Coordinates of C-alpha atoms and ligand atoms in Angstrom, one line a residue:
M1446 CA 11.4 -36.9 -4.6
P1447 CA 12.8 -33.9 -6.4
K1448 CA 12.6 -30.6 -4.5
P1449 CA 9.9 -28.2 -5.6
K1450 CA 11.0 -25.4 -7.9
I1451 CA 10.6 -21.9 -6.6
Y1452 CA 11.1 -18.5 -8.3
V1453 CA 11.7 -15.5 -6.1
T1454 CA 11.3 -12.2 -8.1
R1455 CA 13.7 -10.1 -6.1
K1456 CA 16.4 -10.4 -3.4
I1457 CA 14.6 -10.3 -0.1
A1458 CA 16.0 -10.8 3.5
Q1459 CA 18.6 -13.5 3.5
E1460 CA 17.0 -15.2 6.5
A1461 CA 13.9 -15.8 4.4
L1462 CA 15.9 -17.0 1.4
D1463 CA 17.7 -19.4 3.6
L1464 CA 14.4 -20.9 4.9
I1465 CA 13.2 -21.3 1.3
S1466 CA 16.4 -22.7 -0.2
E1467 CA 16.7 -25.3 2.6
K1468 CA 13.5 -27.0 1.3
T1469 CA 13.4 -26.1 -2.4
E1470 CA 15.3 -25.6 -5.5
M1471 CA 15.2 -21.9 -5.5
E1472 CA 16.0 -19.3 -8.1
V1473 CA 16.2 -15.6 -7.3
W1474 CA 15.9 -12.8 -9.8
G1475 CA 19.0 -10.7 -8.9
G1476 CA 18.0 -7.4 -10.7
E1477 CA 17.3 -4.2 -8.9
L1478 CA 14.2 -3.8 -11.2
P1479 CA 11.5 -6.5 -11.4
P1480 CA 12.0 -9.3 -13.9
P1481 CA 10.4 -8.5 -17.3
Y1482 CA 6.9 -10.0 -17.6
E1483 CA 8.1 -12.5 -20.2
T1484 CA 10.8 -13.8 -17.9
L1485 CA 8.4 -14.1 -15.0
R1486 CA 6.0 -16.0 -17.2
E1487 CA 8.7 -18.3 -18.4
K1488 CA 9.9 -19.0 -14.9
A1489 CA 6.3 -19.5 -13.6
G1490 CA 5.9 -22.1 -16.4
T1491 CA 8.1 -24.6 -14.5
A1492 CA 7.7 -23.4 -11.0
D1493 CA 5.7 -25.0 -8.1
G1494 CA 5.8 -21.8 -6.2
L1495 CA 6.4 -18.1 -6.7
L1496 CA 7.5 -15.4 -4.2
T1497 CA 6.3 -12.2 -5.8
L1498 CA 6.3 -8.5 -5.1
L1499 CA 3.5 -6.0 -5.8
T1500 CA 5.4 -5.0 -8.9
D1501 CA 4.9 -8.4 -10.5
R1502 CA 1.8 -8.8 -12.6
I1503 CA 0.3 -12.3 -12.2
D1504 CA -2.4 -12.3 -14.8
I1505 CA -4.5 -14.9 -16.6
P1506 CA -2.0 -15.6 -19.5
L1507 CA 0.7 -16.2 -16.9
L1508 CA -1.4 -18.5 -14.8
E1509 CA -2.5 -20.4 -18.0
T1510 CA 1.1 -21.3 -18.7
A1511 CA 2.0 -22.3 -15.2
P1512 CA 0.6 -25.8 -14.8
R1513 CA 2.6 -26.8 -11.7
L1514 CA 2.0 -23.7 -9.7
K1515 CA 0.5 -24.4 -6.2
V1516 CA 1.3 -21.3 -4.3
I1517 CA 2.0 -17.6 -4.9
S1518 CA 3.3 -15.8 -1.9
N1519 CA 3.1 -12.0 -2.3
L1520 CA 5.5 -9.9 -0.2
A1521 CA 2.8 -7.3 0.6
V1522 CA -0.5 -7.1 2.3
G1523 CA -2.1 -5.9 -0.9
Y1524 CA -2.5 -8.4 -3.7
D1525 CA -4.2 -6.4 -6.5
N1526 CA -1.2 -7.4 -8.8
I1527 CA -2.6 -11.0 -8.8
E1528 CA -5.7 -12.3 -10.7
V1529 CA -7.1 -13.9 -7.6
T1530 CA -10.3 -15.4 -9.2
E1531 CA -8.3 -17.3 -11.8
A1532 CA -5.7 -18.5 -9.3
T1533 CA -8.5 -19.7 -7.1
R1534 CA -10.2 -21.5 -9.9
R1535 CA -6.9 -23.3 -10.6
G1536 CA -6.4 -24.3 -6.9
I1537 CA -3.4 -22.0 -6.4
V1538 CA -3.3 -20.5 -2.9
I1539 CA -2.1 -17.0 -2.4
G1540 CA -0.3 -15.7 0.7
N1541 CA 0.1 -12.1 1.8
T1542 CA 1.7 -10.4 4.8
P1543 CA -0.9 -8.6 6.9
G1544 CA -0.3 -7.4 10.4
V1545 CA 3.5 -7.1 10.5
L1546 CA 3.5 -3.9 8.5
T1547 CA 0.5 -2.2 10.0
E1548 CA 2.2 0.2 12.4
T1549 CA 5.1 1.0 10.1
T1550 CA 2.6 1.9 7.4
A1551 CA 0.6 4.1 9.7
D1552 CA 3.8 5.8 10.9
L1553 CA 4.5 6.9 7.3
A1554 CA 0.9 7.9 6.6
F1555 CA 1.1 10.1 9.7
A1556 CA 4.5 11.4 8.7
L1557 CA 3.1 12.4 5.3
L1558 CA 0.1 14.1 7.0
M1559 CA 2.4 16.2 9.2
A1560 CA 4.8 17.0 6.4
A1561 CA 2.1 18.0 4.0
A1562 CA 0.2 20.1 6.6
R1563 CA 3.3 21.9 7.8
R1564 CA 5.0 22.1 4.4
I1565 CA 8.2 20.4 5.7
V1566 CA 9.7 19.4 2.3
E1567 CA 8.9 22.8 0.8
A1568 CA 10.5 24.5 3.9
D1569 CA 13.6 22.3 3.7
N1570 CA 14.0 23.2 0.0
Y1571 CA 13.5 26.9 0.9
T1572 CA 16.3 26.7 3.4
R1573 CA 18.7 24.8 1.0
Q1574 CA 18.0 27.3 -1.8
G1575 CA 19.2 30.2 0.5
R1576 CA 15.8 31.8 0.6
W1577 CA 15.7 32.0 4.5
R1578 CA 16.6 35.6 4.9
T1579 CA 14.6 36.5 8.0
W1580 CA 11.8 35.2 10.3
G1581 CA 8.7 36.0 8.3
P1582 CA 5.3 36.4 9.9
Q1583 CA 3.7 35.0 6.7
T1584 CA 6.4 32.6 5.7
L1585 CA 5.4 29.0 4.9
L1586 CA 2.2 29.0 6.8
G1587 CA 0.5 25.6 7.1
Q1588 CA -2.4 23.9 8.7
D1589 CA -2.7 23.0 12.4
I1590 CA -2.8 19.3 13.0
H1591 CA -3.7 19.2 16.7
G1592 CA -7.4 19.4 17.2
A1593 CA -8.2 19.1 13.4
S1594 CA -10.5 16.3 12.3
L1595 CA -9.1 13.2 10.7
G1596 CA -11.3 11.4 8.2
I1597 CA -10.3 7.8 7.6
I1598 CA -11.5 5.9 4.6
G1599 CA -11.3 2.3 5.6
L1600 CA -10.9 1.6 9.3
G1601 CA -9.1 -1.7 8.9
R1602 CA -5.8 -2.6 10.6
I1603 CA -3.8 0.3 9.2
G1604 CA -6.8 2.7 9.4
V1605 CA -7.1 1.9 13.1
E1606 CA -3.4 2.6 13.7
M1607 CA -3.8 5.9 11.8
A1608 CA -6.7 6.8 14.0
R1609 CA -4.6 6.1 17.2
R1610 CA -1.9 8.4 15.9
G1611 CA -4.5 11.1 15.2
R1612 CA -5.9 10.6 18.8
G1613 CA -2.4 11.3 20.1
F1614 CA -2.6 14.7 18.5
G1615 CA -6.1 15.4 19.9
M1616 CA -7.8 14.9 16.5
P1617 CA -11.5 14.0 16.4
I1618 CA -11.7 10.8 14.3
L1619 CA -14.3 10.3 11.6
Y1620 CA -14.4 7.1 9.5
Y1621 CA -16.2 5.7 6.5
G1622 CA -16.3 2.1 5.2
P1623 CA -18.7 -0.5 4.0
H1624 CA -19.5 -1.6 7.6
R1625 CA -19.7 0.1 10.9
K1626 CA -17.1 -1.1 13.4
S1627 CA -17.9 -2.3 17.0
E1628 CA -19.0 0.1 19.6
A1629 CA -16.0 -0.9 21.7
L1630 CA -13.5 0.1 18.9
E1631 CA -15.4 3.3 18.2
K1632 CA -15.2 4.2 21.9
D1633 CA -11.5 3.2 22.1
L1634 CA -10.7 5.5 19.1
G1635 CA -13.3 8.1 19.8
A1636 CA -14.3 7.5 16.2
E1637 CA -17.6 8.5 14.6
Y1638 CA -19.0 6.5 11.7
L1639 CA -20.3 8.3 8.7
A1640 CA -22.2 6.0 6.4
D1641 CA -22.0 8.4 3.5
L1642 CA -18.5 9.1 2.1
K1643 CA -19.7 12.6 1.0
D1644 CA -20.2 13.5 4.7
L1645 CA -16.7 12.4 5.6
L1646 CA -15.2 14.3 2.8
S1647 CA -16.9 17.6 3.6
A1648 CA -16.4 17.4 7.3
S1649 CA -12.7 16.3 7.6
D1650 CA -9.7 18.6 7.8
F1651 CA -7.4 15.6 7.0
I1652 CA -8.5 12.6 4.8
S1653 CA -6.5 9.5 4.7
V1654 CA -7.2 6.5 2.5
H1655 CA -6.8 2.9 3.9
V1656 CA -8.8 0.6 1.6
P1657 CA -7.5 -2.0 -0.7
L1658 CA -7.7 -1.5 -4.5
T1659 CA -10.7 -3.5 -5.8
P1660 CA -13.2 -2.9 -8.6
S1661 CA -15.4 -1.1 -6.0
T1662 CA -12.6 1.2 -4.8
E1663 CA -11.1 2.0 -8.1
K1664 CA -11.2 5.8 -8.6
L1665 CA -13.2 6.1 -5.5
I1666 CA -11.8 9.6 -5.0
G1667 CA -12.4 11.7 -8.2
R1668 CA -13.4 15.2 -9.2
A1669 CA -16.7 15.2 -7.4
E1670 CA -15.1 13.9 -4.2
F1671 CA -12.3 16.5 -4.3
Q1672 CA -14.9 19.2 -4.8
L1673 CA -16.6 18.2 -1.5
M1674 CA -13.4 18.6 0.5
K1675 CA -12.5 21.8 2.4
K1676 CA -10.1 24.2 0.6
T1677 CA -7.9 23.7 3.7
A1678 CA -8.0 19.9 3.5
V1679 CA -4.9 17.7 3.4
F1680 CA -5.3 14.4 1.5
I1681 CA -3.2 11.4 2.2
N1682 CA -2.9 8.1 0.3
T1683 CA -0.7 5.3 1.4
A1684 CA -3.0 2.5 0.0
R1685 CA -3.0 2.3 -3.8
G1686 CA -2.7 4.9 -6.5
G1687 CA -5.6 3.5 -8.5
I1688 CA -8.1 4.5 -5.7
V1689 CA -7.6 8.1 -6.7
D1690 CA -8.3 9.9 -10.0
Q1691 CA -4.9 11.5 -10.3
E1692 CA -6.0 14.1 -12.9
A1693 CA -8.7 15.2 -10.5
L1694 CA -6.2 15.4 -7.7
Y1695 CA -3.9 17.5 -9.8
E1696 CA -6.8 19.9 -10.5
A1697 CA -7.7 20.1 -6.9
L1698 CA -4.1 20.8 -5.8
S1699 CA -3.3 23.3 -8.6
S1700 CA -6.5 25.3 -8.3
G1701 CA -6.6 25.7 -4.5
G1702 CA -9.4 23.2 -4.2
I1703 CA -7.5 21.5 -1.4
F1704 CA -4.5 22.6 0.6
A1705 CA -2.0 19.8 0.1
A1706 CA -1.5 16.1 -0.4
G1707 CA 0.9 13.4 0.7
L1708 CA 1.1 10.3 -1.4
D1709 CA 3.1 7.1 -1.0
V1710 CA 1.4 5.6 -4.0
T1711 CA 0.6 6.8 -7.5
D1712 CA -1.2 5.6 -10.6
V1713 CA 1.1 4.4 -12.3
E1714 CA 4.2 3.4 -10.4
P1715 CA 6.8 4.8 -10.6
I1716 CA 5.2 8.1 -11.4
P1717 CA 6.7 9.4 -14.7
P1718 CA 9.2 12.2 -14.1
D1719 CA 7.1 14.5 -16.4
D1720 CA 3.9 14.0 -14.5
P1721 CA 2.3 17.4 -13.8
L1722 CA 1.9 16.5 -10.1
L1723 CA 5.7 16.7 -9.7
R1724 CA 5.6 20.4 -10.6
L1725 CA 3.4 21.2 -7.6
S1726 CA 5.0 22.3 -4.3
N1727 CA 1.9 21.3 -2.3
V1728 CA 2.2 17.6 -2.8
I1729 CA 4.7 15.3 -1.3
I1730 CA 5.3 12.0 -3.1
T1731 CA 7.3 9.2 -1.6
P1732 CA 8.1 6.1 -3.7
H1733 CA 5.8 3.5 -2.1
I1734 CA 7.9 3.1 1.1
A1735 CA 5.3 2.9 3.8
S1736 CA 6.4 -0.5 5.0
A1737 CA 10.1 0.2 4.4
S1738 CA 11.7 -0.2 7.8
F1739 CA 14.5 -2.7 8.3
R1740 CA 12.5 -4.6 10.9
T1741 CA 9.2 -4.7 9.1
R1742 CA 10.7 -5.7 5.7
K1743 CA 12.4 -8.6 7.4
K1744 CA 9.2 -9.7 9.1
M1745 CA 7.4 -9.5 5.8
A1746 CA 10.0 -11.6 4.1
L1747 CA 9.9 -14.3 6.8
M1748 CA 6.1 -14.3 6.7
A1749 CA 6.1 -14.6 2.9
A1750 CA 8.6 -17.6 3.2
E1751 CA 6.4 -19.3 5.7
N1752 CA 3.3 -18.8 3.5
L1753 CA 5.2 -20.2 0.5
L1754 CA 6.5 -23.3 2.3
A1755 CA 3.1 -24.1 3.9
G1756 CA 1.5 -23.9 0.4
L1757 CA 4.1 -26.3 -0.9
R1758 CA 3.6 -28.7 1.9
G1759 CA -0.1 -28.8 0.9
E1760 CA -1.1 -26.8 4.0
L1761 CA -3.1 -23.7 4.1
P1762 CA -0.6 -20.8 4.2
P1763 CA -0.9 -19.0 7.7
N1764 CA -2.0 -15.9 5.8
C1765 CA -4.0 -17.0 2.8
V1766 CA -6.2 -14.6 0.8
N1767 CA -8.1 -17.3 -1.0
P1768 CA -8.6 -20.3 1.3
E1769 CA -11.3 -21.5 -1.0
A1770 CA -8.5 -22.5 -3.4
F1771 CA -7.1 -24.9 -0.9
K1772 CA -7.5 -28.4 -2.1
N1773 CA -4.9 -30.1 0.0
P1774 CA -2.7 -31.3 -2.8
T1775 CA -0.1 -34.0 -2.4
K1776 CA 2.8 -32.9 -0.2
D1777 CA 6.0 -32.0 -2.1
I1778 CA 8.3 -31.2 0.9
Ligands
DGY249 C1 1.6 -3.6 0.8 O1 2.0 -4.4 1.6 O2 0.6 -3.8 0.2 C2 2.2 -2.3 0.7 O3 1.7 -1.5 -0.3 C3 3.7 -2.4 0.6 O4 4.2 -2.9 1.8

């Protein structure tokens, strides 16, 4: 039986590519930038499996022209780049990489929180620009982190780890989400549930977003929400840019509506170099690197390879976002 055809949309950890190529006829897009949409669509047209990144748009027209496709393995925990409903309807299973990136992502979210509150990037620029002429009693003042309240929007895996980091700094934890978590978890984190997002926004000194991008979270944080925040608030987003109305964020930051922001994600990505946000000194923007540690990216790649191979074998991928698509098709490998 011929080996299944796989298209991998970027060079990932060699160990993962080795696992895939042993069992499949694999092609890897070698570019530094994602394959153009038309290329991806053409490759998907003859592929049994795709290993994709969050930069690859897997939409209905692509799925319509991919008759052999059984599995899409996304190298990310988020999968808002994929038309899940259509894939499910077509019996295509989708894998993602939860768990392995949780702590690494929370590390970066907390790093952004600290850097934005204490103006670390601005201070470093100040030093490099030769502006450090004396110890100034009013120079580069920021917000205290210890003891300040941390409001978490979405107490999932990453939200919980963010809360733990906050606890380490003596921060009271507030959280908002569709469901209240167990009493045991609340006790462990010292976290208080606020059923109304408005209450969390007005009570928190720091606000960090940890929900997936879905139709119900799109532009969840807009003008009205920023207006509820304290003028001293620091806003952190390491989830997805589309959760925030970026124009409203710009207004809040440039008018003193909030103190600062730390973003690892923007709407759109990459953020255009002429975006007004980039002219502000009270926002730090990193290029979607929250999971970017050597160890974590390798774990993500291996997990994505395992999801892909399981789907090709006709098994449910160990991390499958749409198990209802699983129809136990004929084994290929
Ligand atoms: C994800 O996994 O969804 C992150 O955004 C990238 O690691």
